mmCIF file of C-alpha atoms in Angstrom:
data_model
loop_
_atom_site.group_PDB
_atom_site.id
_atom_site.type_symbol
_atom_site.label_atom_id
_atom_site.label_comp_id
_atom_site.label_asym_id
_atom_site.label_seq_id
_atom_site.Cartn_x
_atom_site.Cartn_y
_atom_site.Cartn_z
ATOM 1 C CA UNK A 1328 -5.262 -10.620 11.447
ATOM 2 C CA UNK A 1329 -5.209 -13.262 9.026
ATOM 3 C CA UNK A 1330 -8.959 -13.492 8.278
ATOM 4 C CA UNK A 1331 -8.909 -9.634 7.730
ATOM 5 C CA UNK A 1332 -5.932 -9.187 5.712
ATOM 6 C CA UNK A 1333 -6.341 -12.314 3.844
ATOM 7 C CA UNK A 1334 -9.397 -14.229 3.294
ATOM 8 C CA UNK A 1335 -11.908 -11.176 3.833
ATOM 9 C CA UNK A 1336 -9.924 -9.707 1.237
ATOM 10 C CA UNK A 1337 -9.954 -12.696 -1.249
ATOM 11 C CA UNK A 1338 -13.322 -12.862 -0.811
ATOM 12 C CA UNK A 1339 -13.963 -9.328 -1.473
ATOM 13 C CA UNK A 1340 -11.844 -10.432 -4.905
ATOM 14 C CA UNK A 1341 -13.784 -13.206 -5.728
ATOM 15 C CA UNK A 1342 -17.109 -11.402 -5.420
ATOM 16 C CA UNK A 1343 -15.750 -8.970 -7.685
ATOM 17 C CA UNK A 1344 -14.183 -11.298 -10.638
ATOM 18 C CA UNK A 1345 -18.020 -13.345 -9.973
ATOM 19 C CA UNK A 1346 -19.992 -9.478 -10.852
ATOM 20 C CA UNK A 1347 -17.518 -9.350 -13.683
ATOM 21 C CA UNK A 1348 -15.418 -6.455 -12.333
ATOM 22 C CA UNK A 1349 -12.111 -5.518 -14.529
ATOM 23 C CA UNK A 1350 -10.024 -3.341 -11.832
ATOM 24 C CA UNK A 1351 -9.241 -4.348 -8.524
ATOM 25 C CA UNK A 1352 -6.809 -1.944 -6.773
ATOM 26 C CA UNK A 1353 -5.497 -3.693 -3.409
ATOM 27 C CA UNK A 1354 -3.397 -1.300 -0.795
ATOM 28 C CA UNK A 1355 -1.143 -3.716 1.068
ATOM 29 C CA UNK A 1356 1.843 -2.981 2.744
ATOM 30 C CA UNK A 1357 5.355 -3.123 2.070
ATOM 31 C CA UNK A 1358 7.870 -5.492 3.447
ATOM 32 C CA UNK A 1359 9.218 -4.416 6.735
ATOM 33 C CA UNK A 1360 11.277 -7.407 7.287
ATOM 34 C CA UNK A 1361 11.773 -8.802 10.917
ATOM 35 C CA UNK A 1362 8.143 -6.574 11.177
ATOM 36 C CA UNK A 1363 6.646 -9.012 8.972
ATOM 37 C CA UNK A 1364 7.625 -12.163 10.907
ATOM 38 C CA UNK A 1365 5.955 -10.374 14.304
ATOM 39 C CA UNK A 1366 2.951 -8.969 12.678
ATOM 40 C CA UNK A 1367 2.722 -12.479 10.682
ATOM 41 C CA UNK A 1368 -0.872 -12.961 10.144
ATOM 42 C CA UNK A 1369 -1.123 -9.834 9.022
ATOM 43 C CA UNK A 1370 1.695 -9.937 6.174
ATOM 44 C CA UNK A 1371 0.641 -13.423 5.642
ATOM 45 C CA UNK A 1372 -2.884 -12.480 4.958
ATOM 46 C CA UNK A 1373 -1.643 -9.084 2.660
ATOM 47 C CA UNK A 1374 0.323 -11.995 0.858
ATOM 48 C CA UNK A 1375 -2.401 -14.576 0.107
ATOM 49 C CA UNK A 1376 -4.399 -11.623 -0.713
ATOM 50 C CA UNK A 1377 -1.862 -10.190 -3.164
ATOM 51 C CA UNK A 1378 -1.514 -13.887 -5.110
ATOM 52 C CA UNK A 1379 -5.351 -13.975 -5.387
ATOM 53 C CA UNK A 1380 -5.229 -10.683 -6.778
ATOM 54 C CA UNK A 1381 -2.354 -11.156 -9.723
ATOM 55 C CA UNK A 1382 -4.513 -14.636 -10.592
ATOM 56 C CA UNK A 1383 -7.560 -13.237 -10.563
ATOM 57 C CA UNK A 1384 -6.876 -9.719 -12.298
ATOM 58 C CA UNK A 1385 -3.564 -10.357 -14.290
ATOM 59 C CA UNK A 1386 -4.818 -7.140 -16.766
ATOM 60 C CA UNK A 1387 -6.683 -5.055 -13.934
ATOM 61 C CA UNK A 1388 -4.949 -5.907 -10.370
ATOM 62 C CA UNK A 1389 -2.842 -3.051 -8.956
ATOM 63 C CA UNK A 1390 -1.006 -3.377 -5.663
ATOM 64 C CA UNK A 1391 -0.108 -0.549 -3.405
ATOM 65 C CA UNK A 1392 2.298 -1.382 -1.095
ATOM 66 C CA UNK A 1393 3.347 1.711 1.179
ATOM 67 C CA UNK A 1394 4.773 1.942 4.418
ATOM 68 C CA UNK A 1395 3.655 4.372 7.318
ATOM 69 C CA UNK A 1396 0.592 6.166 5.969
ATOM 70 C CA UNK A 1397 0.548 9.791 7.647
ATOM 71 C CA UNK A 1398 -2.552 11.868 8.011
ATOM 72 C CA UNK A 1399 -5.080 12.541 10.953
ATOM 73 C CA UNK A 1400 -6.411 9.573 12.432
ATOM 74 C CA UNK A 1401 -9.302 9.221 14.384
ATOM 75 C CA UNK A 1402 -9.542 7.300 17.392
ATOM 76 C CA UNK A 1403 -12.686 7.547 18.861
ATOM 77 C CA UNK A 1404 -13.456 11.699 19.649
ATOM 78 C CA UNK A 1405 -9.468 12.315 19.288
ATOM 79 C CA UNK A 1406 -7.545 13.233 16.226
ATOM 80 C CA UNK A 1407 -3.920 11.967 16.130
ATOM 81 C CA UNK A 1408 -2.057 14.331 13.743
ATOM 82 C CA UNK A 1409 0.376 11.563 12.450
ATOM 83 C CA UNK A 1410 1.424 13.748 9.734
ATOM 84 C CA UNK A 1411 4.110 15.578 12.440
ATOM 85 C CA UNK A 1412 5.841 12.370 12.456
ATOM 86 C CA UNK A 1413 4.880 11.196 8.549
ATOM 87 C CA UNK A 1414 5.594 14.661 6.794
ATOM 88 C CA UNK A 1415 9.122 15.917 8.201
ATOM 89 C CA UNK A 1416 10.163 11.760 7.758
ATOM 90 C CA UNK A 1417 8.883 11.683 4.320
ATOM 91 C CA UNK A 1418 10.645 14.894 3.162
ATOM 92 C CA UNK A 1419 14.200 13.516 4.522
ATOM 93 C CA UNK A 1420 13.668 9.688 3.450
ATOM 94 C CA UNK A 1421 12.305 10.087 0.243
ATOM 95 C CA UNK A 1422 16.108 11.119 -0.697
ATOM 96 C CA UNK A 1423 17.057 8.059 1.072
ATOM 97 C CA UNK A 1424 16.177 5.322 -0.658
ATOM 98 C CA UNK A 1425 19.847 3.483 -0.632
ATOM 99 C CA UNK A 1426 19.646 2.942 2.888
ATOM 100 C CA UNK A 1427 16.745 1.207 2.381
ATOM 101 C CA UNK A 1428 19.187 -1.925 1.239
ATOM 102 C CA UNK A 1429 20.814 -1.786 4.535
ATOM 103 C CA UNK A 1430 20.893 -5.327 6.129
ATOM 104 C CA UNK A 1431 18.417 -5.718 8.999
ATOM 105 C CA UNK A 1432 17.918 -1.730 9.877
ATOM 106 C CA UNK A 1433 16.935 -1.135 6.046
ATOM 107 C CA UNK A 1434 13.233 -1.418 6.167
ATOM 108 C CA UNK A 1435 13.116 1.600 9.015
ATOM 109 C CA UNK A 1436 14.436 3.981 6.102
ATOM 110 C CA UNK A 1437 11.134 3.270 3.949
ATOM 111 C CA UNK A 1438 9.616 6.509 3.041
ATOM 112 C CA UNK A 1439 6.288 7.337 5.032
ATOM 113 C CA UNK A 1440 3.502 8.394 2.321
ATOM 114 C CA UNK A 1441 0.505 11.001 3.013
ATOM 115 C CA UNK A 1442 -3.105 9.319 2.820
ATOM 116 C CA UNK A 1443 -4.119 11.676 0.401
ATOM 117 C CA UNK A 1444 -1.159 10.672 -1.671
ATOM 118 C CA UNK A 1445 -1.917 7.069 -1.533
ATOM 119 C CA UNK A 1446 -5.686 7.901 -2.087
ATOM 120 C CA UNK A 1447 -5.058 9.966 -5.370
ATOM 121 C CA UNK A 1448 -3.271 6.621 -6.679
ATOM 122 C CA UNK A 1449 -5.807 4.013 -5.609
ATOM 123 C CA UNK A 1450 -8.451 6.312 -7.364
ATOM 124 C CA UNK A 1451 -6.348 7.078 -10.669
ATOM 125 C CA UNK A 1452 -5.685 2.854 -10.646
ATOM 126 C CA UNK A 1453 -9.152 1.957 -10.251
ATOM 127 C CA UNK A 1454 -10.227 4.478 -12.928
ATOM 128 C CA UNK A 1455 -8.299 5.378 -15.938
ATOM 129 C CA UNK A 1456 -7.438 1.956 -17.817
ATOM 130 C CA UNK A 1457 -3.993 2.991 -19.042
ATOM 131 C CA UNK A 1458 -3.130 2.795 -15.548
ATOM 132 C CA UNK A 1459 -0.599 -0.233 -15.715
ATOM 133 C CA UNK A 1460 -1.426 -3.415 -13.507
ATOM 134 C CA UNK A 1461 1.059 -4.483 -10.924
ATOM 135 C CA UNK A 1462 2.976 -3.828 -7.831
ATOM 136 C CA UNK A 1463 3.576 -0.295 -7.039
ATOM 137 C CA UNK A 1464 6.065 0.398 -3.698
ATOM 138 C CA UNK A 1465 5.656 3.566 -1.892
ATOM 139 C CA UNK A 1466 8.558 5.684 -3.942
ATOM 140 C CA UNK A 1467 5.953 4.816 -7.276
ATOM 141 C CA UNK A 1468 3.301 5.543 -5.228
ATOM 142 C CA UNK A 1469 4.958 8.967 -4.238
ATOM 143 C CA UNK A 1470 6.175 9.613 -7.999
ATOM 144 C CA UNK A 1471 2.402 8.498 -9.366
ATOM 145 C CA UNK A 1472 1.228 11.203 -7.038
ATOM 146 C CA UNK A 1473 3.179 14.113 -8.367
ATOM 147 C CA UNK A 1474 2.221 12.851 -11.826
ATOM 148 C CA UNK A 1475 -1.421 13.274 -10.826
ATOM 149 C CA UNK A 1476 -0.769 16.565 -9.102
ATOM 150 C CA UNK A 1477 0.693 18.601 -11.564
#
């Protein structure tokens, strides 16, 4: 998980900073807590990845972090319609942000976000150069995707 969350991705950066490339818009993933220490590689990699990023595009580098993505998913000739789960959870948890401060059970409260959602703001970031550089979490990530809708 490392080598494909981390040094795939850094490389991927590096090519990009070598061609000259002034936006680089990463989607990582948000901090889960006790998640992150079982899925380690994987947040480790998303981590080295993110620190190459900020170094490498201080003025261009935006981070996505979101949680569970929702959407239909394809695995191999069957569709898994995630969004029954995502889209009811997202409309209650968005409102629930507090409880995301909870010690130990917090991180389970994290909003879910729709792939299109996430997709409008990875293309808006990449594009438009007002779009601020940083670290966006998945409630900026939800309010950056009204923005765009309306």
């Amino acid at each position: 998980m490392y080598k494909i969350n981390g040094s795939a991705n850094v490389n991927a950066i590096k090519a990009a900073t070598e061609q000259g490339v002034r936006r680089f818009v990463y989607i990582s993933a948000t901090d889960f807590g006790l998640v992150n220490y079982l899925l380690r590689g994987y947040y480790d990699g998303k981590r080295y990845t993110e620190t190459e990023l900020t170094s490498s595009f201080p003025k261009g580098g935006v981070i996505l972090r979101p949680g569970f993505i929702h959407g239909t998913r394809k695995v191999g000739k069957i569709n898994l319609p995630l969004s029954i789960i995502g889209a009811p959870l997202e409309m209650v948890l968005q409102h629930a942000k507090l409880l995301t401060k909870v010690p130990l059970i917090g991180p389970l409260f994290i909003t879910p976000v729709h792939v299109s959602s996430l997709a409008k703001v990875a293309v808006r970031a990449a594009i438009d150069p007002a779009f601020p550089p940083g670290i966006l979490d998945v409630y900026d990530i939800l309010q950056q995707s009204r923005q765009i809708s309306t």
